[in-house]
Amino acid sequence: LREIESHSGRLQVGQHPSDGSVSVGVLRCGVGPKSAYARTAEALALWTPDAVISMGTCGALCDELHIGDVRTFEDSFVDTAPAPALCPLPRHPVAAVTTVSRGCWTPERRRELRKTGADVVEMEASAVAQACRDFNPSLRVHAIKVVSDQAGGSPDSVFGSSGIPTPLHAVRFKFRALKLCHQQLVPALLPVLA
């Protein structure tokens, strides 16, 4: 982005480098649905976009998805309850997503969430979408995520033998997530913004 302005400690708005007439805002909404809802609502009071994209990482609820896969979403859930649909982004495979308030670490929880039809689990997209709908029901909301783990599925060395992260495992996971966002998600998102 060029000509970046800070609208708050979490919201930065700048001009897209390929087209100076397009403004792009970047909001750090935090982790979890409560934080995502509150910070999205705060940001919308400061700056009004034409569309919103929730981006980040997710856990796969099915074995067909692998770490590094990028998906956009249409069908959405909040935990196991249906939620309003999202607008899928063009040129990307579409999956179903569920937003939860606590991580999915066990095979039992994975099966429970998978029964909804969700392919992935994450902690912000539906909350961002709800904040946007509460602000303006016609505001388009998209989500695009990169798979960072198997969400209670096959063992993952980043989480250790118990499958539940300790603080050290959490640091390793954050490093993996940052690397996946940089190497997989950002290149997938840039053509959409152009």
Short mmCIF file of N, CA and C in Angstrom, two decimals:
data_model
loop_
_atom_site.label_atom_id
_atom_site.label_comp_id
_atom_site.label_asym_id
_atom_site.label_seq_id
_atom_site.Cartn_x
_atom_site.Cartn_y
_atom_site.Cartn_z
N LEU A 1 0.83 -1.19 0.00
CA LEU A 1 0.00 0.00 0.00
C LEU A 1 0.87 1.24 0.00
N ARG A 2 0.31 2.31 -0.56
CA ARG A 2 0.99 3.61 -0.55
C ARG A 2 0.16 4.60 0.24
N GLU A 3 0.78 5.66 0.68
CA GLU A 3 0.09 6.75 1.38
C GLU A 3 -0.76 6.20 2.53
N ILE A 4 -0.14 5.43 3.39
CA ILE A 4 -0.85 4.76 4.48
C ILE A 4 -1.17 5.75 5.59
N GLU A 5 -2.42 5.71 6.03
CA GLU A 5 -2.89 6.52 7.15
C GLU A 5 -3.38 5.60 8.25
N SER A 6 -3.07 5.95 9.49
CA SER A 6 -3.55 5.19 10.63
C SER A 6 -4.88 5.78 11.08
N HIS A 7 -5.94 4.97 11.05
CA HIS A 7 -7.26 5.41 11.52
C HIS A 7 -7.49 5.03 12.98
N SER A 8 -6.69 4.09 13.47
CA SER A 8 -6.68 3.68 14.87
C SER A 8 -5.42 2.83 15.05
N GLY A 9 -5.21 2.33 16.24
CA GLY A 9 -4.04 1.48 16.47
C GLY A 9 -4.11 0.18 15.69
N ARG A 10 -5.30 -0.21 15.24
CA ARG A 10 -5.48 -1.48 14.54
C ARG A 10 -5.87 -1.33 13.08
N LEU A 11 -6.31 -0.16 12.66
CA LEU A 11 -6.78 0.04 11.28
C LEU A 11 -5.86 0.98 10.52
N GLN A 12 -5.29 0.46 9.42
CA GLN A 12 -4.45 1.26 8.53
C GLN A 12 -5.13 1.28 7.16
N VAL A 13 -5.17 2.44 6.52
CA VAL A 13 -5.80 2.56 5.20
C VAL A 13 -4.78 3.21 4.26
N GLY A 14 -4.64 2.61 3.07
CA GLY A 14 -3.72 3.15 2.08
C GLY A 14 -4.25 2.93 0.68
N GLN A 15 -3.49 3.39 -0.29
CA GLN A 15 -3.87 3.26 -1.70
C GLN A 15 -3.23 2.01 -2.28
N HIS A 16 -4.02 1.26 -3.06
CA HIS A 16 -3.50 0.06 -3.73
C HIS A 16 -2.42 0.50 -4.70
N PRO A 17 -1.24 -0.16 -4.72
CA PRO A 17 -0.13 0.29 -5.56
C PRO A 17 -0.41 0.28 -7.06
N SER A 18 -1.30 -0.61 -7.52
CA SER A 18 -1.54 -0.67 -8.97
C SER A 18 -2.60 0.34 -9.42
N ASP A 19 -3.38 0.86 -8.49
CA ASP A 19 -4.45 1.79 -8.84
C ASP A 19 -4.65 2.76 -7.68
N GLY A 20 -4.14 3.94 -7.79
CA GLY A 20 -4.21 4.93 -6.73
C GLY A 20 -5.60 5.34 -6.33
N SER A 21 -6.61 4.97 -7.12
CA SER A 21 -7.98 5.35 -6.77
C SER A 21 -8.65 4.32 -5.87
N VAL A 22 -7.99 3.20 -5.60
CA VAL A 22 -8.56 2.14 -4.77
C VAL A 22 -7.94 2.21 -3.38
N SER A 23 -8.79 2.41 -2.38
CA SER A 23 -8.32 2.40 -1.00
C SER A 23 -8.49 1.01 -0.43
N VAL A 24 -7.49 0.59 0.34
CA VAL A 24 -7.52 -0.72 1.00
C VAL A 24 -7.24 -0.49 2.47
N GLY A 25 -8.10 -1.03 3.32
CA GLY A 25 -7.90 -0.96 4.76
C GLY A 25 -7.44 -2.31 5.28
N VAL A 26 -6.54 -2.29 6.25
CA VAL A 26 -6.09 -3.52 6.89
C VAL A 26 -6.37 -3.37 8.38
N LEU A 27 -7.16 -4.31 8.90
CA LEU A 27 -7.55 -4.30 10.31
C LEU A 27 -7.02 -5.54 10.99
N ARG A 28 -6.33 -5.37 12.09
CA ARG A 28 -5.95 -6.50 12.94
C ARG A 28 -7.10 -6.68 13.94
N CYS A 29 -7.91 -7.71 13.71
CA CYS A 29 -9.11 -7.87 14.53
C CYS A 29 -8.91 -8.77 15.74
N GLY A 30 -7.72 -9.33 15.90
CA GLY A 30 -7.48 -10.18 17.05
C GLY A 30 -7.95 -11.60 16.83
N VAL A 31 -7.90 -12.41 17.88
CA VAL A 31 -8.27 -13.82 17.80
C VAL A 31 -9.59 -14.04 18.53
N GLY A 32 -10.48 -14.75 17.88
CA GLY A 32 -11.75 -15.11 18.49
C GLY A 32 -12.90 -14.25 18.01
N PRO A 33 -14.12 -14.80 18.06
CA PRO A 33 -15.28 -14.09 17.53
C PRO A 33 -15.63 -12.80 18.27
N LYS A 34 -15.50 -12.78 19.60
CA LYS A 34 -15.84 -11.55 20.34
C LYS A 34 -14.95 -10.39 19.92
N SER A 35 -13.66 -10.65 19.87
CA SER A 35 -12.70 -9.62 19.47
C SER A 35 -12.93 -9.21 18.01
N ALA A 36 -13.13 -10.20 17.13
CA ALA A 36 -13.33 -9.89 15.70
C ALA A 36 -14.57 -9.04 15.49
N TYR A 37 -15.66 -9.36 16.19
CA TYR A 37 -16.89 -8.57 16.05
C TYR A 37 -16.66 -7.14 16.53
N ALA A 38 -16.15 -7.00 17.75
CA ALA A 38 -15.97 -5.68 18.35
C ALA A 38 -15.03 -4.80 17.53
N ARG A 39 -13.92 -5.34 17.11
CA ARG A 39 -12.93 -4.53 16.39
C ARG A 39 -13.39 -4.22 14.96
N THR A 40 -14.15 -5.12 14.35
CA THR A 40 -14.70 -4.83 13.02
C THR A 40 -15.74 -3.71 13.14
N ALA A 41 -16.60 -3.78 14.15
CA ALA A 41 -17.60 -2.73 14.36
C ALA A 41 -16.93 -1.38 14.61
N GLU A 42 -15.88 -1.37 15.41
CA GLU A 42 -15.14 -0.13 15.67
C GLU A 42 -14.53 0.42 14.39
N ALA A 43 -13.96 -0.45 13.57
CA ALA A 43 -13.32 -0.01 12.33
C ALA A 43 -14.35 0.55 11.35
N LEU A 44 -15.52 -0.07 11.27
CA LEU A 44 -16.56 0.41 10.35
C LEU A 44 -17.08 1.78 10.75
N ALA A 45 -16.99 2.12 12.02
CA ALA A 45 -17.38 3.46 12.47
C ALA A 45 -16.36 4.51 12.04
N LEU A 46 -15.12 4.07 11.71
CA LEU A 46 -14.06 4.99 11.32
C LEU A 46 -13.86 5.09 9.81
N TRP A 47 -14.16 4.01 9.09
CA TRP A 47 -13.90 3.95 7.65
C TRP A 47 -14.89 3.00 7.02
N THR A 48 -15.53 3.41 5.93
CA THR A 48 -16.56 2.59 5.29
C THR A 48 -16.05 2.01 3.98
N PRO A 49 -15.84 0.68 3.94
CA PRO A 49 -15.38 0.03 2.70
C PRO A 49 -16.55 -0.36 1.80
N ASP A 50 -16.24 -0.70 0.55
CA ASP A 50 -17.24 -1.24 -0.38
C ASP A 50 -17.44 -2.74 -0.16
N ALA A 51 -16.42 -3.41 0.37
CA ALA A 51 -16.48 -4.85 0.65
C ALA A 51 -15.45 -5.14 1.74
N VAL A 52 -15.64 -6.28 2.41
CA VAL A 52 -14.74 -6.70 3.48
C VAL A 52 -14.26 -8.11 3.18
N ILE A 53 -12.97 -8.37 3.42
CA ILE A 53 -12.40 -9.71 3.28
C ILE A 53 -11.78 -10.10 4.61
N SER A 54 -12.28 -11.18 5.20
CA SER A 54 -11.65 -11.76 6.38
C SER A 54 -10.60 -12.74 5.89
N MET A 55 -9.36 -12.55 6.32
CA MET A 55 -8.29 -13.43 5.86
C MET A 55 -7.48 -13.92 7.05
N GLY A 56 -6.87 -15.06 6.89
CA GLY A 56 -6.06 -15.62 7.96
C GLY A 56 -5.89 -17.11 7.79
N THR A 57 -5.81 -17.82 8.91
CA THR A 57 -5.59 -19.25 8.88
C THR A 57 -6.83 -20.00 9.34
N CYS A 58 -6.85 -21.29 9.03
CA CYS A 58 -7.95 -22.16 9.46
C CYS A 58 -7.41 -23.57 9.65
N GLY A 59 -8.19 -24.39 10.31
CA GLY A 59 -7.85 -25.79 10.48
C GLY A 59 -8.74 -26.65 9.60
N ALA A 60 -8.16 -27.68 9.00
CA ALA A 60 -8.93 -28.58 8.14
C ALA A 60 -9.75 -29.53 8.99
N LEU A 61 -11.02 -29.71 8.63
CA LEU A 61 -11.89 -30.68 9.28
C LEU A 61 -12.03 -31.95 8.45
N CYS A 62 -11.41 -31.96 7.28
CA CYS A 62 -11.47 -33.14 6.41
C CYS A 62 -10.05 -33.45 5.92
N ASP A 63 -9.80 -34.73 5.69
CA ASP A 63 -8.46 -35.17 5.30
C ASP A 63 -8.07 -34.74 3.89
N GLU A 64 -9.05 -34.34 3.08
CA GLU A 64 -8.76 -33.92 1.71
C GLU A 64 -8.03 -32.58 1.65
N LEU A 65 -8.13 -31.78 2.71
CA LEU A 65 -7.44 -30.49 2.76
C LEU A 65 -6.11 -30.66 3.48
N HIS A 66 -5.09 -29.97 2.97
CA HIS A 66 -3.73 -30.11 3.50
C HIS A 66 -3.19 -28.74 3.92
N ILE A 67 -2.21 -28.77 4.80
CA ILE A 67 -1.56 -27.54 5.23
C ILE A 67 -1.04 -26.80 4.00
N GLY A 68 -1.38 -25.53 3.88
CA GLY A 68 -0.99 -24.71 2.74
C GLY A 68 -2.09 -24.52 1.72
N ASP A 69 -3.16 -25.32 1.77
CA ASP A 69 -4.28 -25.13 0.84
C ASP A 69 -5.01 -23.82 1.17
N VAL A 70 -5.42 -23.10 0.14
CA VAL A 70 -6.14 -21.83 0.31
C VAL A 70 -7.58 -22.05 -0.15
N ARG A 71 -8.53 -21.57 0.66
CA ARG A 71 -9.94 -21.69 0.32
C ARG A 71 -10.67 -20.39 0.59
N THR A 72 -11.72 -20.16 -0.21
CA THR A 72 -12.67 -19.09 0.05
C THR A 72 -13.99 -19.78 0.40
N PHE A 73 -14.97 -19.02 0.90
CA PHE A 73 -16.13 -19.66 1.50
C PHE A 73 -17.46 -19.06 1.05
N GLU A 74 -18.46 -19.94 1.08
CA GLU A 74 -19.84 -19.52 0.86
C GLU A 74 -20.66 -19.96 2.06
N ASP A 75 -20.86 -21.26 2.25
CA ASP A 75 -21.61 -21.74 3.41
C ASP A 75 -20.81 -21.49 4.68
N SER A 76 -21.53 -21.00 5.72
CA SER A 76 -20.84 -20.73 6.98
C SER A 76 -21.71 -21.15 8.16
N PHE A 77 -21.02 -21.38 9.26
CA PHE A 77 -21.66 -21.81 10.49
C PHE A 77 -21.01 -21.05 11.64
N VAL A 78 -21.75 -20.93 12.74
CA VAL A 78 -21.18 -20.49 14.01
C VAL A 78 -21.27 -21.71 14.91
N ASP A 79 -20.13 -22.29 15.19
CA ASP A 79 -20.05 -23.58 15.88
C ASP A 79 -20.81 -24.60 15.03
N THR A 80 -21.94 -25.10 15.49
CA THR A 80 -22.68 -26.08 14.69
C THR A 80 -23.99 -25.51 14.13
N ALA A 81 -24.24 -24.22 14.33
CA ALA A 81 -25.48 -23.60 13.84
C ALA A 81 -25.23 -22.91 12.49
N PRO A 82 -26.17 -23.03 11.55
CA PRO A 82 -26.01 -22.34 10.26
C PRO A 82 -25.92 -20.83 10.45
N ALA A 83 -25.11 -20.17 9.63
CA ALA A 83 -24.97 -18.71 9.64
C ALA A 83 -25.19 -18.22 8.21
N PRO A 84 -25.45 -16.93 8.03
CA PRO A 84 -25.64 -16.41 6.66
C PRO A 84 -24.41 -16.69 5.78
N ALA A 85 -24.68 -16.89 4.51
CA ALA A 85 -23.62 -17.20 3.55
C ALA A 85 -22.65 -16.04 3.38
N LEU A 86 -21.43 -16.38 3.03
CA LEU A 86 -20.41 -15.41 2.66
C LEU A 86 -20.35 -15.34 1.14
N CYS A 87 -19.68 -14.34 0.60
CA CYS A 87 -19.50 -14.20 -0.85
C CYS A 87 -18.15 -14.80 -1.22
N PRO A 88 -18.12 -15.92 -1.95
CA PRO A 88 -16.82 -16.50 -2.31
C PRO A 88 -16.05 -15.59 -3.27
N LEU A 89 -14.75 -15.62 -3.16
CA LEU A 89 -13.90 -14.84 -4.05
C LEU A 89 -13.68 -15.63 -5.35
N PRO A 90 -13.53 -14.93 -6.47
CA PRO A 90 -13.32 -15.63 -7.74
C PRO A 90 -11.94 -16.29 -7.80
N ARG A 91 -11.82 -17.30 -8.65
CA ARG A 91 -10.56 -17.98 -8.95
C ARG A 91 -9.98 -18.79 -7.79
N HIS A 92 -10.80 -19.12 -6.81
CA HIS A 92 -10.31 -19.92 -5.68
C HIS A 92 -11.30 -21.02 -5.37
N PRO A 93 -10.82 -22.19 -4.95
CA PRO A 93 -11.74 -23.26 -4.54
C PRO A 93 -12.60 -22.81 -3.36
N VAL A 94 -13.87 -23.23 -3.38
CA VAL A 94 -14.84 -22.83 -2.36
C VAL A 94 -15.04 -23.97 -1.38
N ALA A 95 -15.12 -23.65 -0.09
CA ALA A 95 -15.37 -24.63 0.96
C ALA A 95 -16.40 -24.04 1.93
N ALA A 96 -16.80 -24.83 2.91
CA ALA A 96 -17.70 -24.36 3.97
C ALA A 96 -16.87 -24.16 5.24
N VAL A 97 -17.23 -23.14 6.02
CA VAL A 97 -16.44 -22.75 7.18
C VAL A 97 -17.31 -22.66 8.42
N THR A 98 -16.74 -23.02 9.56
CA THR A 98 -17.40 -22.77 10.83
C THR A 98 -16.50 -21.93 11.72
N THR A 99 -17.10 -20.95 12.38
CA THR A 99 -16.39 -20.06 13.30
C THR A 99 -16.68 -20.52 14.73
N VAL A 100 -15.63 -20.73 15.50
CA VAL A 100 -15.77 -21.21 16.87
C VAL A 100 -15.07 -20.25 17.84
N SER A 101 -15.41 -20.36 19.11
CA SER A 101 -14.78 -19.49 20.11
C SER A 101 -13.63 -20.19 20.84
N ARG A 102 -13.51 -21.49 20.65
CA ARG A 102 -12.37 -22.22 21.24
C ARG A 102 -11.81 -23.17 20.18
N GLY A 103 -10.53 -23.43 20.27
CA GLY A 103 -9.86 -24.24 19.27
C GLY A 103 -10.42 -25.65 19.18
N CYS A 104 -10.21 -26.27 18.05
CA CYS A 104 -10.62 -27.66 17.80
C CYS A 104 -9.38 -28.52 17.90
N TRP A 105 -9.22 -29.25 19.03
CA TRP A 105 -8.00 -30.01 19.26
C TRP A 105 -8.20 -31.51 19.26
N THR A 106 -9.45 -31.98 19.38
CA THR A 106 -9.67 -33.42 19.54
C THR A 106 -10.41 -34.01 18.35
N PRO A 107 -10.23 -35.31 18.10
CA PRO A 107 -10.98 -35.96 17.03
C PRO A 107 -12.49 -35.88 17.24
N GLU A 108 -12.93 -35.92 18.50
CA GLU A 108 -14.36 -35.84 18.79
C GLU A 108 -14.93 -34.49 18.38
N ARG A 109 -14.23 -33.43 18.73
CA ARG A 109 -14.69 -32.08 18.36
C ARG A 109 -14.64 -31.92 16.84
N ARG A 110 -13.63 -32.48 16.22
CA ARG A 110 -13.50 -32.42 14.76
C ARG A 110 -14.71 -33.07 14.09
N ARG A 111 -15.09 -34.25 14.57
CA ARG A 111 -16.25 -34.96 13.99
C ARG A 111 -17.54 -34.17 14.22
N GLU A 112 -17.68 -33.58 15.41
CA GLU A 112 -18.88 -32.79 15.71
C GLU A 112 -19.02 -31.61 14.75
N LEU A 113 -17.95 -30.89 14.52
CA LEU A 113 -17.99 -29.74 13.62
C LEU A 113 -18.15 -30.17 12.17
N ARG A 114 -17.56 -31.29 11.81
CA ARG A 114 -17.64 -31.79 10.43
C ARG A 114 -19.06 -32.20 10.07
N LYS A 115 -19.85 -32.64 11.04
CA LYS A 115 -21.23 -33.06 10.79
C LYS A 115 -22.07 -31.92 10.21
N THR A 116 -21.70 -30.68 10.44
CA THR A 116 -22.44 -29.54 9.90
C THR A 116 -22.28 -29.43 8.39
N GLY A 117 -21.21 -30.02 7.87
CA GLY A 117 -20.85 -29.85 6.46
C GLY A 117 -19.67 -28.91 6.29
N ALA A 118 -19.17 -28.36 7.41
CA ALA A 118 -18.01 -27.47 7.34
C ALA A 118 -16.76 -28.26 6.97
N ASP A 119 -15.95 -27.66 6.10
CA ASP A 119 -14.67 -28.25 5.69
C ASP A 119 -13.52 -27.75 6.54
N VAL A 120 -13.66 -26.53 7.08
CA VAL A 120 -12.61 -25.92 7.89
C VAL A 120 -13.21 -25.23 9.10
N VAL A 121 -12.35 -24.99 10.09
CA VAL A 121 -12.74 -24.31 11.32
C VAL A 121 -11.78 -23.14 11.53
N GLU A 122 -12.33 -22.01 11.99
CA GLU A 122 -11.51 -20.85 12.30
C GLU A 122 -12.25 -20.03 13.35
N MET A 123 -11.75 -18.83 13.68
CA MET A 123 -12.29 -18.13 14.84
C MET A 123 -12.74 -16.69 14.59
N GLU A 124 -12.86 -16.25 13.33
CA GLU A 124 -13.23 -14.85 13.11
C GLU A 124 -14.25 -14.58 12.01
N ALA A 125 -14.26 -15.33 10.93
CA ALA A 125 -15.00 -14.94 9.72
C ALA A 125 -16.47 -14.64 9.94
N SER A 126 -17.19 -15.50 10.64
CA SER A 126 -18.62 -15.26 10.85
C SER A 126 -18.87 -14.04 11.73
N ALA A 127 -17.97 -13.80 12.68
CA ALA A 127 -18.12 -12.62 13.54
C ALA A 127 -17.85 -11.34 12.77
N VAL A 128 -16.85 -11.35 11.90
CA VAL A 128 -16.60 -10.19 11.02
C VAL A 128 -17.81 -9.95 10.14
N ALA A 129 -18.36 -11.03 9.57
CA ALA A 129 -19.53 -10.91 8.70
C ALA A 129 -20.72 -10.34 9.47
N GLN A 130 -20.93 -10.79 10.71
CA GLN A 130 -22.07 -10.29 11.49
C GLN A 130 -21.91 -8.81 11.81
N ALA A 131 -20.71 -8.38 12.15
CA ALA A 131 -20.48 -6.95 12.41
C ALA A 131 -20.76 -6.13 11.16
N CYS A 132 -20.36 -6.65 10.00
CA CYS A 132 -20.61 -5.95 8.74
C CYS A 132 -22.10 -5.87 8.45
N ARG A 133 -22.82 -6.97 8.66
CA ARG A 133 -24.28 -6.99 8.41
C ARG A 133 -25.00 -6.04 9.36
N ASP A 134 -24.54 -5.98 10.61
CA ASP A 134 -25.16 -5.06 11.56
C ASP A 134 -24.91 -3.60 11.17
N PHE A 135 -23.78 -3.34 10.55
CA PHE A 135 -23.45 -1.99 10.09
C PHE A 135 -24.20 -1.64 8.82
N ASN A 136 -24.20 -2.57 7.84
CA ASN A 136 -24.85 -2.34 6.55
C ASN A 136 -25.19 -3.71 5.96
N PRO A 137 -26.47 -4.10 5.98
CA PRO A 137 -26.85 -5.44 5.51
C PRO A 137 -26.43 -5.75 4.06
N SER A 138 -26.19 -4.74 3.25
CA SER A 138 -25.82 -4.99 1.86
C SER A 138 -24.30 -5.02 1.63
N LEU A 139 -23.51 -4.83 2.67
CA LEU A 139 -22.06 -4.85 2.54
C LEU A 139 -21.59 -6.28 2.23
N ARG A 140 -20.85 -6.44 1.13
CA ARG A 140 -20.33 -7.76 0.74
C ARG A 140 -19.22 -8.18 1.70
N VAL A 141 -19.32 -9.43 2.15
CA VAL A 141 -18.31 -9.97 3.05
C VAL A 141 -17.76 -11.26 2.45
N HIS A 142 -16.45 -11.29 2.29
CA HIS A 142 -15.73 -12.44 1.75
C HIS A 142 -14.82 -12.98 2.85
N ALA A 143 -14.37 -14.20 2.67
CA ALA A 143 -13.35 -14.76 3.56
C ALA A 143 -12.43 -15.64 2.73
N ILE A 144 -11.15 -15.58 3.03
CA ILE A 144 -10.16 -16.43 2.38
C ILE A 144 -9.15 -16.82 3.46
N LYS A 145 -8.90 -18.12 3.55
CA LYS A 145 -8.04 -18.64 4.62
C LYS A 145 -7.07 -19.67 4.05
N VAL A 146 -5.95 -19.81 4.74
CA VAL A 146 -4.97 -20.85 4.40
C VAL A 146 -5.01 -21.89 5.52
N VAL A 147 -5.01 -23.15 5.15
CA VAL A 147 -5.03 -24.24 6.13
C VAL A 147 -3.68 -24.29 6.84
N SER A 148 -3.74 -24.21 8.18
CA SER A 148 -2.51 -24.20 8.98
C SER A 148 -2.35 -25.45 9.83
N ASP A 149 -3.41 -26.26 9.95
CA ASP A 149 -3.33 -27.46 10.79
C ASP A 149 -4.49 -28.38 10.44
N GLN A 150 -4.49 -29.57 11.03
CA GLN A 150 -5.53 -30.57 10.76
C GLN A 150 -6.63 -30.59 11.82
N ALA A 151 -6.70 -29.60 12.68
CA ALA A 151 -7.81 -29.40 13.63
C ALA A 151 -8.31 -30.68 14.27
N GLY A 152 -7.51 -31.29 15.09
CA GLY A 152 -7.93 -32.51 15.78
C GLY A 152 -7.78 -33.77 14.95
N GLY A 153 -7.19 -33.63 13.78
CA GLY A 153 -7.00 -34.79 12.90
C GLY A 153 -5.66 -35.45 13.15
N SER A 154 -4.93 -35.71 12.08
CA SER A 154 -3.66 -36.43 12.19
C SER A 154 -2.68 -35.68 13.10
N PRO A 155 -1.81 -36.41 13.80
CA PRO A 155 -0.85 -35.78 14.71
C PRO A 155 0.00 -34.72 14.00
N ASP A 156 0.33 -33.68 14.73
CA ASP A 156 1.08 -32.55 14.18
C ASP A 156 2.24 -32.25 15.12
N SER A 157 3.46 -32.33 14.62
CA SER A 157 4.65 -32.13 15.45
C SER A 157 4.67 -30.74 16.09
N VAL A 158 4.03 -29.77 15.49
CA VAL A 158 4.01 -28.42 16.07
C VAL A 158 3.29 -28.43 17.41
N PHE A 159 2.28 -29.30 17.57
CA PHE A 159 1.48 -29.32 18.80
C PHE A 159 1.96 -30.34 19.83
N GLY A 160 2.97 -31.11 19.53
CA GLY A 160 3.46 -32.10 20.48
C GLY A 160 2.57 -33.33 20.51
N SER A 161 2.89 -34.27 21.39
CA SER A 161 2.19 -35.56 21.41
C SER A 161 0.77 -35.47 21.94
N SER A 162 0.46 -34.49 22.80
CA SER A 162 -0.90 -34.39 23.35
C SER A 162 -1.89 -33.79 22.36
N GLY A 163 -1.38 -33.05 21.36
CA GLY A 163 -2.26 -32.39 20.41
C GLY A 163 -2.76 -31.05 20.89
N ILE A 164 -2.57 -30.74 22.17
CA ILE A 164 -3.00 -29.46 22.73
C ILE A 164 -1.74 -28.61 22.95
N PRO A 165 -1.70 -27.42 22.39
CA PRO A 165 -0.46 -26.64 22.42
C PRO A 165 -0.10 -26.09 23.80
N THR A 166 1.18 -26.20 24.12
CA THR A 166 1.75 -25.51 25.26
C THR A 166 2.17 -24.12 24.76
N PRO A 167 2.64 -23.22 25.61
CA PRO A 167 3.11 -21.92 25.10
C PRO A 167 4.20 -22.04 24.03
N LEU A 168 5.13 -22.99 24.18
CA LEU A 168 6.16 -23.17 23.16
C LEU A 168 5.55 -23.63 21.85
N HIS A 169 4.61 -24.58 21.93
CA HIS A 169 3.93 -25.04 20.72
C HIS A 169 3.15 -23.89 20.06
N ALA A 170 2.55 -23.03 20.88
CA ALA A 170 1.80 -21.90 20.33
C ALA A 170 2.72 -20.97 19.54
N VAL A 171 3.94 -20.76 20.04
CA VAL A 171 4.91 -19.92 19.31
C VAL A 171 5.28 -20.57 17.99
N ARG A 172 5.53 -21.88 18.02
CA ARG A 172 5.85 -22.60 16.77
C ARG A 172 4.70 -22.51 15.77
N PHE A 173 3.47 -22.67 16.28
CA PHE A 173 2.30 -22.60 15.41
C PHE A 173 2.17 -21.19 14.81
N LYS A 174 2.35 -20.16 15.62
CA LYS A 174 2.25 -18.79 15.10
C LYS A 174 3.29 -18.53 14.01
N PHE A 175 4.49 -19.08 14.18
CA PHE A 175 5.52 -18.95 13.16
C PHE A 175 5.06 -19.64 11.87
N ARG A 176 4.51 -20.86 11.99
CA ARG A 176 4.01 -21.57 10.81
C ARG A 176 2.90 -20.77 10.15
N ALA A 177 1.96 -20.26 10.95
CA ALA A 177 0.83 -19.52 10.40
C ALA A 177 1.29 -18.27 9.66
N LEU A 178 2.24 -17.55 10.24
CA LEU A 178 2.77 -16.34 9.59
C LEU A 178 3.44 -16.69 8.27
N LYS A 179 4.22 -17.76 8.25
CA LYS A 179 4.90 -18.20 7.04
C LYS A 179 3.88 -18.60 5.96
N LEU A 180 2.84 -19.34 6.34
CA LEU A 180 1.80 -19.74 5.38
C LEU A 180 1.05 -18.53 4.83
N CYS A 181 0.76 -17.57 5.69
CA CYS A 181 0.08 -16.35 5.21
C CYS A 181 0.95 -15.62 4.20
N HIS A 182 2.24 -15.51 4.51
CA HIS A 182 3.16 -14.80 3.62
C HIS A 182 3.37 -15.54 2.30
N GLN A 183 3.56 -16.87 2.37
CA GLN A 183 3.90 -17.63 1.17
C GLN A 183 2.70 -18.10 0.36
N GLN A 184 1.55 -18.35 0.99
CA GLN A 184 0.41 -18.92 0.29
C GLN A 184 -0.76 -17.94 0.17
N LEU A 185 -1.13 -17.31 1.29
CA LEU A 185 -2.35 -16.51 1.31
C LEU A 185 -2.19 -15.17 0.60
N VAL A 186 -1.14 -14.44 0.88
CA VAL A 186 -0.96 -13.13 0.26
C VAL A 186 -0.87 -13.26 -1.27
N PRO A 187 -0.07 -14.18 -1.83
CA PRO A 187 -0.06 -14.31 -3.29
C PRO A 187 -1.43 -14.68 -3.87
N ALA A 188 -2.23 -15.44 -3.12
CA ALA A 188 -3.57 -15.79 -3.60
C ALA A 188 -4.52 -14.60 -3.55
N LEU A 189 -4.30 -13.71 -2.59
CA LEU A 189 -5.20 -12.57 -2.40
C LEU A 189 -4.88 -11.40 -3.33
N LEU A 190 -3.62 -11.18 -3.65
CA LEU A 190 -3.23 -10.01 -4.44
C LEU A 190 -3.96 -9.88 -5.78
N PRO A 191 -4.15 -10.96 -6.56
CA PRO A 191 -4.89 -10.80 -7.81
C PRO A 191 -6.35 -10.37 -7.60
N VAL A 192 -6.93 -10.76 -6.47
CA VAL A 192 -8.30 -10.38 -6.17
C VAL A 192 -8.40 -8.88 -5.94
N LEU A 193 -7.39 -8.31 -5.30
CA LEU A 193 -7.39 -6.88 -4.99
C LEU A 193 -7.05 -6.01 -6.19
N ALA A 194 -6.41 -6.61 -7.20
CA ALA A 194 -5.95 -5.82 -8.36
C ALA A 194 -7.07 -5.34 -9.24
#
